[in-house]
Amino acid sequence: MAVPELSASIPAVVLGPGLRRGLRAALVRLVQQRDRINDLNVFPVPDGDTGTNLHLTLQAALAEAEELGPSPSAGAVAAAVAHGALMGARGNSGVILSQILRGVATGLKDRDQVGPEELAAALREGSRMAYRAVKRPVEGTILSVVRDAAEVAATAAADGASLAEVLQAAAAEAWDAVERSRNQLEVLRLAGVVDAGGFGAAVILSALAEEVAGTGITAWDELAPLARPANGSVAPSGVLATSAPAAGFGYCTEFSLLGSQLEPLEVRERLGSEAADDSALVVGEPGLMHVHIHTDQPWEVLSRAADLGRIERLKVEDMTRQHHEARARSGGGGAVDLGLRGVVLVAPGFGFHQLLLGLGAAAVVDGGQGSNPAIEELLQGIEEARCSEVIILPNNSNLVLGAEQAARVSRVQVAVVPSRNLPQGIAALLAFDPEVGLEVNRKRMRRAMADVHSIEVTTAVRASEYPGGAIARGDTIAIVDGELAAAGKGVEEVVIAALDHLHGDRLEVVTIYRGAGTDSEEARRLEQAIRARYPTLEVEGHDGGQSLYPYIVSAE
Amino acid sequence: MAVRVVTDSTCDLPREFQDRHGVVVVPLRLHFQDETFRDRVDLTDAEFVHRLEAGKTPPSTSQPPPGEFERVYRDLLQGGADEIVSVHIAAVLSGTVSSATIAAQEVAPGRIHVVDSRTVSMATGFMVQEAVARAERGESAAEIVAELVTMPPRLGIIALLDTLRFLLLGGRIGKVRALLGTALSIKPLIGLGPDGSVLPLGRVRSRSAGLARLSELLAEHRPLDRCGVVYVGDPGDGERLRSATERTYPGMEILAAHASPVLSTHTGPGTAAYCYLESRSKAD
């Protein structure tokens, strides 16, 4: 840090009004640095508000000092500031700052003016008070930054330095301590940042030094490197979570952004550095955009996105976990993890496979109506799961016997939960808990299954009749829970008739899985038609990728 | 020996209880952009839920400043209290305990006992109720605290959330990240671990399935000494939970209350939860 040359006009002591001016300068500098400090905030909770908390706390502190009239004593200013901070402290960092200021006020009690030794003593008292307030003080935080600064100030004062020199030495040491914090706290090291609260304390001390010395410190622009990772590669405007694994794959974060009037490029900029990555996508137009970003901190991206518009269809996938699962799966035969429980499902279509693996399926065996897997393939699926206890969801009534056969011959313990369709299978999968035994799981999964209705939409291959009337060859028909329940010429008409049949007003969630070759526009129109008919229903659409059935609908 | 009980605005006890027993409630702070509110003082629950649903960014929350605790403690001691027991939201979830501790040290360290409830909401409220009952029987603060510190292992919260979004935005996702990774929208079931951290308990797709599952999960914990229901927004689901529980635990007083805005911020509208205290026999 560059120390400016001292000029003759520098005061030997500072009086109350000067102290107050110094704090005003500190407030101005904190406001300037506020966003940067927020971005540094990973400890103790990565909620990105340290800068805001310090700023608002100092603002409340100064407000009391402003009430004092034109020429208060230094002690009176310090006392007012301490009281204001105490009443207005916001957040952890604000509370610690309030304790520092309280200690400083104790040190300056009844003083008219502050000289180098008084200042050093007051800083020490501030540090002592702050340490007292924290149960388990941690090195590399605002606490150690202020302590180190206070110690250097004391040494400088004892060596006969002037007030300005003491302040500058303290500020310079504070910045060094901030730089050291990078390696003192594991979370900071992982995130490649320095401590946010310490950074804030250094800003305040520097501003005081600059005001008292009457010269701007030249190095404000040099602060920028402190906010960057040590390797200098990418400046994270966001930060890593405290629990972020060192070699994490992050989260695949996808959502629709509604109601923002910005262009996609601007949205991309505002979402932070993650959005600048090559793999990030922001597409669409003002009003409706789709965002796809890989980030270690979905909450950061989401909170920025929430400032821009409404978030819908949010989907966050833990890629680290997917990676582990994929690796476990690709291992093929061989060892089984003892004590590991998993679910194996039979499902058609790429969309369903992805969906089920995302929901935590240990393995998915390809198959469905018209292409039932052989017992051999079921056994292969069980092997792939690499679990010592497996639950099979056949998702087809014709497959239940085959699954039971596979269960008997498998070398691991297998239970069959006889799901008759995919909606039932998904409901059962959601109820699965790897922490409890097969019997408890089987009971819970069967119960969960009972609450879900399935509507399978397909085309009549021949003319026939059903209780609702005649069906012509080529008509669209809906099979509700295994029974033919509606028929007609158009998909929307038939699905809505099927929902009426299920008393749609008693349902809560309808999920539409469109088949391979089904037009996504048509699927969206179907969603809209259902919403229009049943406005309170939650309706969502997914790509199932199944053959034979243009739509499979679950209703629960 | 007059012992007064202090808590914070997250304890979710009915106001009437607080008034009747002279419990002093110190409000946490809610920040909507640049506006700051004292939890449940400057903002009603209804206004808050409206803002939460309408607003683009959920508010942030922070502990009461130490100065506010100092004022409360001083007022109580000057008003004739001999000792104070101050019971608060888990220190792992909020800095409230730290603000209270700083104030206690400043005002009268020997006479003010700050207790970390290690939980939140009405589960903290059960500790407050216990403290009040013992204070009214004339127990000393030390005796009351000795009982309170045995309670956290028996206290629990299980909740149905409408979405994980608010937990995600609040940065307090913890192990619940295991519930992420799904393209289907799900409603998570979560609980608080013994240390106050958030744990995943399951996932459902419809509210009715979730409420039924909550009641099942609660039944796994019987016998219970106390049970209560908290909700965010529509009281209908809270009532459904309460009536389900009244049948399971006939004769037990089951309080129902709207969750504090601070809690609601992190769980979102549509949350419904049980808070419970297991009987001692089971924990022993």
Short mmCIF file of N, CA and C in Angstrom, two decimals, chain A residues 34 45-47 49 85-92 95 98-99 102 129 132-133 241 243 245 251 298-299 302-303 306-309 311 314-318 321-322 355 358-360 426 429-431 444 447 451 508-509 511 513 538 540 542 554 556, chain B residues 29 31 33-34 36 56-58 60-68 70-71 92 95 97-99 102 105-106 162 165 168-173 177-187 201-209 213 216-217 220 240:
data_model
loop_
_atom_site.label_atom_id
_atom_site.label_comp_id
_atom_site.label_asym_id
_atom_site.label_seq_id
_atom_site.Cartn_x
_atom_site.Cartn_y
_atom_site.Cartn_z
N ARG A 34 -19.51 -1.59 -1.25
CA ARG A 34 -20.54 -2.48 -0.69
C ARG A 34 -20.78 -3.74 -1.53
N VAL A 45 -22.10 -17.62 6.74
CA VAL A 45 -23.18 -18.09 5.86
C VAL A 45 -23.03 -17.35 4.54
N PRO A 46 -22.99 -18.05 3.42
CA PRO A 46 -22.74 -17.38 2.15
C PRO A 46 -23.98 -16.66 1.64
N ASP A 47 -24.45 -15.68 2.40
CA ASP A 47 -25.67 -15.02 1.94
C ASP A 47 -25.42 -13.66 1.32
N ASP A 49 -24.36 -10.63 2.18
CA ASP A 49 -24.89 -9.36 2.66
C ASP A 49 -23.95 -8.64 3.62
N ALA A 85 -24.65 2.31 16.64
CA ALA A 85 -24.32 1.01 16.05
C ALA A 85 -24.99 -0.12 16.82
N LEU A 86 -25.01 0.04 18.13
CA LEU A 86 -25.59 -1.00 18.97
C LEU A 86 -27.08 -1.15 18.67
N MET A 87 -27.77 -0.03 18.47
CA MET A 87 -29.19 -0.10 18.21
C MET A 87 -29.49 -0.45 16.76
N GLY A 88 -28.54 -0.17 15.87
CA GLY A 88 -28.82 -0.39 14.46
C GLY A 88 -28.02 -1.52 13.85
N ALA A 89 -27.33 -2.31 14.68
CA ALA A 89 -26.48 -3.37 14.14
C ALA A 89 -27.29 -4.32 13.29
N ARG A 90 -26.77 -4.64 12.14
CA ARG A 90 -27.49 -5.56 11.25
C ARG A 90 -26.57 -6.69 10.85
N GLY A 91 -27.03 -7.90 11.04
CA GLY A 91 -26.26 -9.07 10.63
C GLY A 91 -25.07 -9.32 11.55
N ASN A 92 -24.42 -10.47 11.35
CA ASN A 92 -23.27 -10.83 12.18
C ASN A 92 -22.17 -9.78 12.12
N VAL A 95 -23.04 -6.69 13.97
CA VAL A 95 -22.95 -6.83 15.43
C VAL A 95 -21.49 -6.73 15.86
N SER A 98 -20.38 -3.24 15.74
CA SER A 98 -20.93 -2.45 16.86
C SER A 98 -20.09 -2.66 18.12
N GLN A 99 -19.56 -3.87 18.28
CA GLN A 99 -18.74 -4.13 19.46
C GLN A 99 -17.37 -3.45 19.35
N ARG A 102 -17.98 0.06 20.14
CA ARG A 102 -18.22 0.22 21.57
C ARG A 102 -16.89 0.24 22.34
N MET A 129 -13.07 -5.91 22.75
CA MET A 129 -14.53 -6.00 22.90
C MET A 129 -15.12 -6.92 21.84
N ARG A 132 -14.52 -10.49 22.64
CA ARG A 132 -15.36 -10.94 23.74
C ARG A 132 -16.75 -11.33 23.25
N ALA A 133 -17.19 -10.71 22.16
CA ALA A 133 -18.56 -10.92 21.69
C ALA A 133 -18.72 -12.22 20.90
N ALA A 241 -20.06 -21.90 -2.23
CA ALA A 241 -20.73 -22.19 -0.98
C ALA A 241 -19.73 -22.75 0.01
N SER A 243 -19.90 -25.27 1.67
CA SER A 243 -19.80 -26.71 1.60
C SER A 243 -19.40 -27.18 0.20
N PRO A 245 -17.63 -28.73 -2.69
CA PRO A 245 -16.51 -29.64 -2.77
C PRO A 245 -15.43 -29.06 -3.68
N TYR A 251 -24.01 -27.26 -10.09
CA TYR A 251 -25.41 -27.53 -10.33
C TYR A 251 -25.78 -27.09 -11.72
N PRO A 298 -26.28 -22.10 -7.26
CA PRO A 298 -27.54 -21.78 -7.91
C PRO A 298 -28.27 -20.64 -7.19
N TRP A 299 -28.13 -20.59 -5.85
CA TRP A 299 -28.89 -19.56 -5.12
C TRP A 299 -28.44 -18.15 -5.50
N LEU A 302 -29.98 -17.47 -8.84
CA LEU A 302 -31.42 -17.33 -8.70
C LEU A 302 -31.80 -16.02 -8.04
N SER A 303 -31.01 -15.61 -7.05
CA SER A 303 -31.43 -14.38 -6.40
C SER A 303 -31.20 -13.19 -7.33
N ALA A 306 -34.07 -13.36 -9.76
CA ALA A 306 -35.33 -12.94 -9.15
C ALA A 306 -35.47 -11.43 -9.14
N ASP A 307 -34.32 -10.71 -9.18
CA ASP A 307 -34.40 -9.25 -9.25
C ASP A 307 -34.84 -8.79 -10.64
N LEU A 308 -34.66 -9.65 -11.62
CA LEU A 308 -34.94 -9.25 -13.01
C LEU A 308 -36.35 -9.60 -13.46
N GLY A 309 -36.90 -10.65 -12.87
CA GLY A 309 -38.23 -11.06 -13.33
C GLY A 309 -38.72 -12.23 -12.50
N ILE A 311 -39.39 -16.18 -11.82
CA ILE A 311 -38.75 -17.45 -12.16
C ILE A 311 -39.80 -18.54 -12.24
N LEU A 314 -38.35 -23.88 -12.55
CA LEU A 314 -36.99 -23.98 -12.02
C LEU A 314 -36.58 -25.44 -11.91
N LYS A 315 -35.36 -25.72 -12.31
CA LYS A 315 -34.84 -27.08 -12.22
C LYS A 315 -33.37 -26.96 -11.85
N VAL A 316 -32.98 -27.54 -10.74
CA VAL A 316 -31.58 -27.48 -10.32
C VAL A 316 -31.09 -28.91 -10.14
N GLU A 317 -30.07 -29.29 -10.87
CA GLU A 317 -29.57 -30.66 -10.74
C GLU A 317 -28.16 -30.65 -10.18
N ASP A 318 -27.95 -31.53 -9.24
CA ASP A 318 -26.64 -31.66 -8.62
C ASP A 318 -25.77 -32.53 -9.53
N ARG A 321 -23.48 -35.26 -7.94
CA ARG A 321 -24.14 -36.51 -7.60
C ARG A 321 -24.41 -37.32 -8.87
N GLN A 322 -24.84 -36.64 -9.91
CA GLN A 322 -25.12 -37.37 -11.15
C GLN A 322 -23.87 -38.04 -11.66
N LEU A 355 -35.43 -38.57 -16.57
CA LEU A 355 -36.26 -38.11 -15.46
C LEU A 355 -36.11 -39.01 -14.24
N GLY A 358 -32.77 -38.80 -12.64
CA GLY A 358 -32.73 -37.54 -11.90
C GLY A 358 -33.46 -37.63 -10.57
N LEU A 359 -34.47 -38.45 -10.52
CA LEU A 359 -35.22 -38.62 -9.27
C LEU A 359 -34.54 -39.62 -8.34
N GLY A 360 -33.44 -40.17 -8.76
CA GLY A 360 -32.68 -41.03 -7.86
C GLY A 360 -32.80 -42.52 -8.13
N ILE A 426 -43.52 -43.51 -10.70
CA ILE A 426 -42.87 -42.27 -10.26
C ILE A 426 -43.30 -41.92 -8.83
N LEU A 429 -41.43 -44.20 -6.57
CA LEU A 429 -40.02 -43.84 -6.50
C LEU A 429 -39.80 -42.66 -5.55
N LEU A 430 -40.72 -41.68 -5.62
CA LEU A 430 -40.58 -40.50 -4.75
C LEU A 430 -40.71 -40.88 -3.28
N ALA A 431 -41.48 -41.93 -3.00
CA ALA A 431 -41.70 -42.30 -1.60
C ALA A 431 -40.56 -43.15 -1.06
N ARG A 444 -44.68 -48.15 2.15
CA ARG A 444 -44.82 -46.72 1.84
C ARG A 444 -45.04 -46.49 0.35
N ARG A 447 -48.48 -47.41 -0.81
CA ARG A 447 -49.47 -46.42 -0.38
C ARG A 447 -49.37 -45.17 -1.28
N ASP A 451 -52.45 -43.22 -4.60
CA ASP A 451 -53.06 -41.88 -4.74
C ASP A 451 -52.92 -41.30 -6.14
N GLU A 508 -54.85 -32.19 -7.70
CA GLU A 508 -53.94 -31.07 -7.43
C GLU A 508 -52.90 -30.88 -8.52
N VAL A 509 -52.30 -32.01 -8.96
CA VAL A 509 -51.18 -31.91 -9.88
C VAL A 509 -51.42 -32.82 -11.09
N THR A 511 -49.46 -34.05 -14.61
CA THR A 511 -48.19 -34.01 -15.32
C THR A 511 -48.36 -34.72 -16.65
N TYR A 513 -46.63 -36.26 -19.94
CA TYR A 513 -45.39 -36.75 -20.55
C TYR A 513 -45.68 -36.98 -22.02
N GLU A 538 -52.20 -27.62 -10.75
CA GLU A 538 -50.83 -27.38 -11.22
C GLU A 538 -50.62 -28.30 -12.42
N GLU A 540 -47.90 -29.50 -15.40
CA GLU A 540 -46.56 -29.38 -15.97
C GLU A 540 -46.33 -30.41 -17.06
N HIS A 542 -43.59 -32.63 -19.63
CA HIS A 542 -42.23 -33.15 -19.80
C HIS A 542 -42.16 -34.00 -21.05
N SER A 554 -50.18 -38.14 -15.64
CA SER A 554 -50.44 -38.55 -14.27
C SER A 554 -51.29 -37.49 -13.61
N GLU A 556 -52.92 -36.48 -9.76
CA GLU A 556 -52.92 -36.82 -8.33
C GLU A 556 -53.44 -35.65 -7.52
N ARG B 29 -35.12 -8.77 12.55
CA ARG B 29 -35.30 -7.74 11.53
C ARG B 29 -35.51 -8.38 10.16
N HIS B 31 -35.54 -7.39 6.04
CA HIS B 31 -35.13 -6.34 5.11
C HIS B 31 -35.65 -6.64 3.71
N GLN B 33 -35.35 -5.19 0.26
CA GLN B 33 -34.49 -4.21 -0.41
C GLN B 33 -33.95 -3.25 0.65
N ASP B 34 -34.32 -1.95 0.59
CA ASP B 34 -33.77 -1.02 1.56
C ASP B 34 -34.72 -0.69 2.71
N THR B 36 -36.51 -1.71 6.18
CA THR B 36 -36.30 -2.62 7.30
C THR B 36 -37.55 -2.63 8.19
N LYS B 56 -40.33 -9.87 -5.96
CA LYS B 56 -39.45 -10.64 -6.82
C LYS B 56 -38.33 -11.26 -5.99
N THR B 57 -37.84 -10.53 -5.02
CA THR B 57 -36.76 -11.04 -4.18
C THR B 57 -37.29 -11.25 -2.77
N PRO B 58 -37.07 -12.45 -2.21
CA PRO B 58 -37.49 -12.62 -0.82
C PRO B 58 -36.64 -11.72 0.07
N SER B 60 -34.29 -10.42 3.22
CA SER B 60 -33.27 -11.05 4.05
C SER B 60 -33.64 -10.77 5.50
N THR B 61 -33.05 -11.55 6.39
CA THR B 61 -33.41 -11.43 7.80
C THR B 61 -32.14 -11.23 8.62
N SER B 62 -32.24 -10.59 9.76
CA SER B 62 -31.08 -10.54 10.65
C SER B 62 -31.51 -10.45 12.10
N GLN B 63 -30.57 -10.76 12.96
CA GLN B 63 -30.85 -10.81 14.40
C GLN B 63 -31.17 -9.41 14.92
N PRO B 64 -31.86 -9.34 16.07
CA PRO B 64 -32.07 -8.03 16.68
C PRO B 64 -30.71 -7.46 17.09
N PRO B 65 -30.54 -6.13 17.02
CA PRO B 65 -29.28 -5.57 17.46
C PRO B 65 -29.10 -5.76 18.97
N PRO B 66 -27.87 -5.88 19.45
CA PRO B 66 -27.64 -6.09 20.87
C PRO B 66 -28.30 -5.01 21.72
N GLY B 67 -28.32 -3.76 21.20
CA GLY B 67 -28.89 -2.66 21.95
C GLY B 67 -30.33 -2.90 22.35
N GLU B 68 -31.07 -3.57 21.47
CA GLU B 68 -32.47 -3.82 21.79
C GLU B 68 -32.60 -4.80 22.96
N GLU B 70 -30.35 -5.12 25.28
CA GLU B 70 -29.91 -4.38 26.47
C GLU B 70 -31.07 -3.60 27.06
N ARG B 71 -31.83 -2.94 26.18
CA ARG B 71 -32.95 -2.13 26.66
C ARG B 71 -33.98 -3.02 27.36
N VAL B 92 -27.14 -21.76 15.17
CA VAL B 92 -26.66 -22.10 13.82
C VAL B 92 -27.54 -21.47 12.74
N GLY B 95 -28.05 -15.12 14.32
CA GLY B 95 -27.13 -14.51 15.28
C GLY B 95 -27.82 -13.98 16.52
N VAL B 97 -28.80 -15.35 19.33
CA VAL B 97 -28.18 -15.75 20.59
C VAL B 97 -26.94 -14.88 20.84
N SER B 98 -26.21 -14.58 19.78
CA SER B 98 -25.00 -13.79 19.96
C SER B 98 -25.34 -12.35 20.38
N SER B 99 -26.36 -11.75 19.78
CA SER B 99 -26.78 -10.41 20.20
C SER B 99 -27.23 -10.42 21.66
N ILE B 102 -24.21 -10.81 24.06
CA ILE B 102 -23.46 -9.55 24.20
C ILE B 102 -24.19 -8.62 25.17
N GLN B 105 -23.98 -9.83 28.85
CA GLN B 105 -22.66 -9.54 29.43
C GLN B 105 -22.59 -8.09 29.86
N GLU B 106 -23.19 -7.24 29.07
CA GLU B 106 -23.10 -5.80 29.34
C GLU B 106 -23.99 -5.40 30.51
N ASP B 162 -43.82 -25.96 -0.05
CA ASP B 162 -44.43 -25.97 -1.37
C ASP B 162 -43.35 -26.08 -2.45
N ARG B 165 -37.48 -23.52 -3.47
CA ARG B 165 -36.91 -22.27 -3.96
C ARG B 165 -36.45 -21.33 -2.84
N LEU B 168 -33.36 -22.48 -1.07
CA LEU B 168 -32.23 -22.25 -1.98
C LEU B 168 -31.80 -20.79 -1.96
N LEU B 169 -32.76 -19.90 -2.08
CA LEU B 169 -32.44 -18.47 -2.13
C LEU B 169 -31.85 -17.99 -0.82
N GLY B 170 -32.26 -18.60 0.29
CA GLY B 170 -31.76 -18.17 1.58
C GLY B 170 -30.37 -18.70 1.89
N GLY B 171 -29.85 -19.59 1.01
CA GLY B 171 -28.49 -20.10 1.22
C GLY B 171 -28.40 -21.13 2.34
N ARG B 172 -29.53 -21.57 2.87
CA ARG B 172 -29.45 -22.52 3.99
C ARG B 172 -29.95 -23.90 3.55
N ILE B 173 -29.44 -24.36 2.45
CA ILE B 173 -29.98 -25.58 1.86
C ILE B 173 -29.44 -26.84 2.54
N ARG B 177 -30.01 -30.52 -0.21
CA ARG B 177 -29.62 -30.55 -1.61
C ARG B 177 -29.84 -31.94 -2.23
N ALA B 178 -29.94 -32.97 -1.36
CA ALA B 178 -30.23 -34.31 -1.87
C ALA B 178 -31.60 -34.35 -2.54
N LEU B 179 -32.47 -33.41 -2.19
CA LEU B 179 -33.80 -33.40 -2.81
C LEU B 179 -33.79 -32.67 -4.15
N LEU B 180 -32.67 -32.04 -4.46
CA LEU B 180 -32.57 -31.37 -5.76
C LEU B 180 -32.36 -32.41 -6.85
N GLY B 181 -32.20 -31.95 -8.04
CA GLY B 181 -31.82 -32.87 -9.09
C GLY B 181 -33.02 -33.51 -9.74
N THR B 182 -34.12 -32.82 -9.75
CA THR B 182 -35.27 -33.40 -10.38
C THR B 182 -35.91 -32.41 -11.35
N ALA B 183 -36.29 -32.92 -12.49
CA ALA B 183 -36.98 -32.09 -13.46
C ALA B 183 -38.44 -31.92 -13.08
N LEU B 184 -38.98 -32.93 -12.40
CA LEU B 184 -40.36 -32.84 -11.94
C LEU B 184 -40.42 -31.88 -10.77
N SER B 185 -41.47 -31.08 -10.70
CA SER B 185 -41.57 -30.24 -9.52
C SER B 185 -42.08 -31.10 -8.36
N ILE B 186 -41.40 -31.00 -7.26
CA ILE B 186 -41.78 -31.80 -6.10
C ILE B 186 -41.94 -30.87 -4.91
N LYS B 187 -42.67 -31.35 -3.92
CA LYS B 187 -42.81 -30.63 -2.67
C LYS B 187 -41.97 -31.36 -1.63
N LEU B 201 -36.46 -35.13 4.40
CA LEU B 201 -37.25 -36.24 4.92
C LEU B 201 -38.06 -36.94 3.84
N GLY B 202 -38.12 -36.36 2.66
CA GLY B 202 -38.89 -37.01 1.61
C GLY B 202 -39.40 -35.99 0.62
N ARG B 203 -40.15 -36.47 -0.35
CA ARG B 203 -40.68 -35.56 -1.36
C ARG B 203 -41.99 -36.12 -1.87
N VAL B 204 -42.90 -35.24 -2.17
CA VAL B 204 -44.20 -35.66 -2.67
C VAL B 204 -44.56 -34.73 -3.80
N ARG B 205 -45.63 -35.07 -4.50
CA ARG B 205 -46.03 -34.21 -5.61
C ARG B 205 -47.28 -33.41 -5.28
N SER B 206 -48.11 -33.87 -4.36
CA SER B 206 -49.32 -33.10 -4.07
C SER B 206 -49.35 -32.75 -2.59
N ARG B 207 -50.05 -31.66 -2.27
CA ARG B 207 -50.10 -31.22 -0.88
C ARG B 207 -50.79 -32.25 -0.01
N SER B 208 -51.87 -32.85 -0.53
CA SER B 208 -52.59 -33.78 0.34
C SER B 208 -51.72 -34.99 0.67
N ALA B 209 -50.94 -35.46 -0.31
CA ALA B 209 -50.02 -36.57 -0.01
C ALA B 209 -48.99 -36.13 1.01
N ARG B 213 -48.35 -37.61 4.76
CA ARG B 213 -47.02 -38.13 5.12
C ARG B 213 -46.50 -37.46 6.40
N GLU B 216 -48.03 -39.15 9.27
CA GLU B 216 -47.38 -40.47 9.49
C GLU B 216 -46.04 -40.31 10.19
N LEU B 217 -45.24 -39.34 9.70
CA LEU B 217 -43.93 -39.12 10.30
C LEU B 217 -44.07 -38.75 11.77
N GLU B 220 -44.65 -41.62 14.08
CA GLU B 220 -43.45 -42.41 14.41
C GLU B 220 -42.77 -41.89 15.67
N ARG B 240 -55.97 -28.69 8.94
CA ARG B 240 -56.02 -30.12 8.57
C ARG B 240 -55.03 -30.91 9.41
#
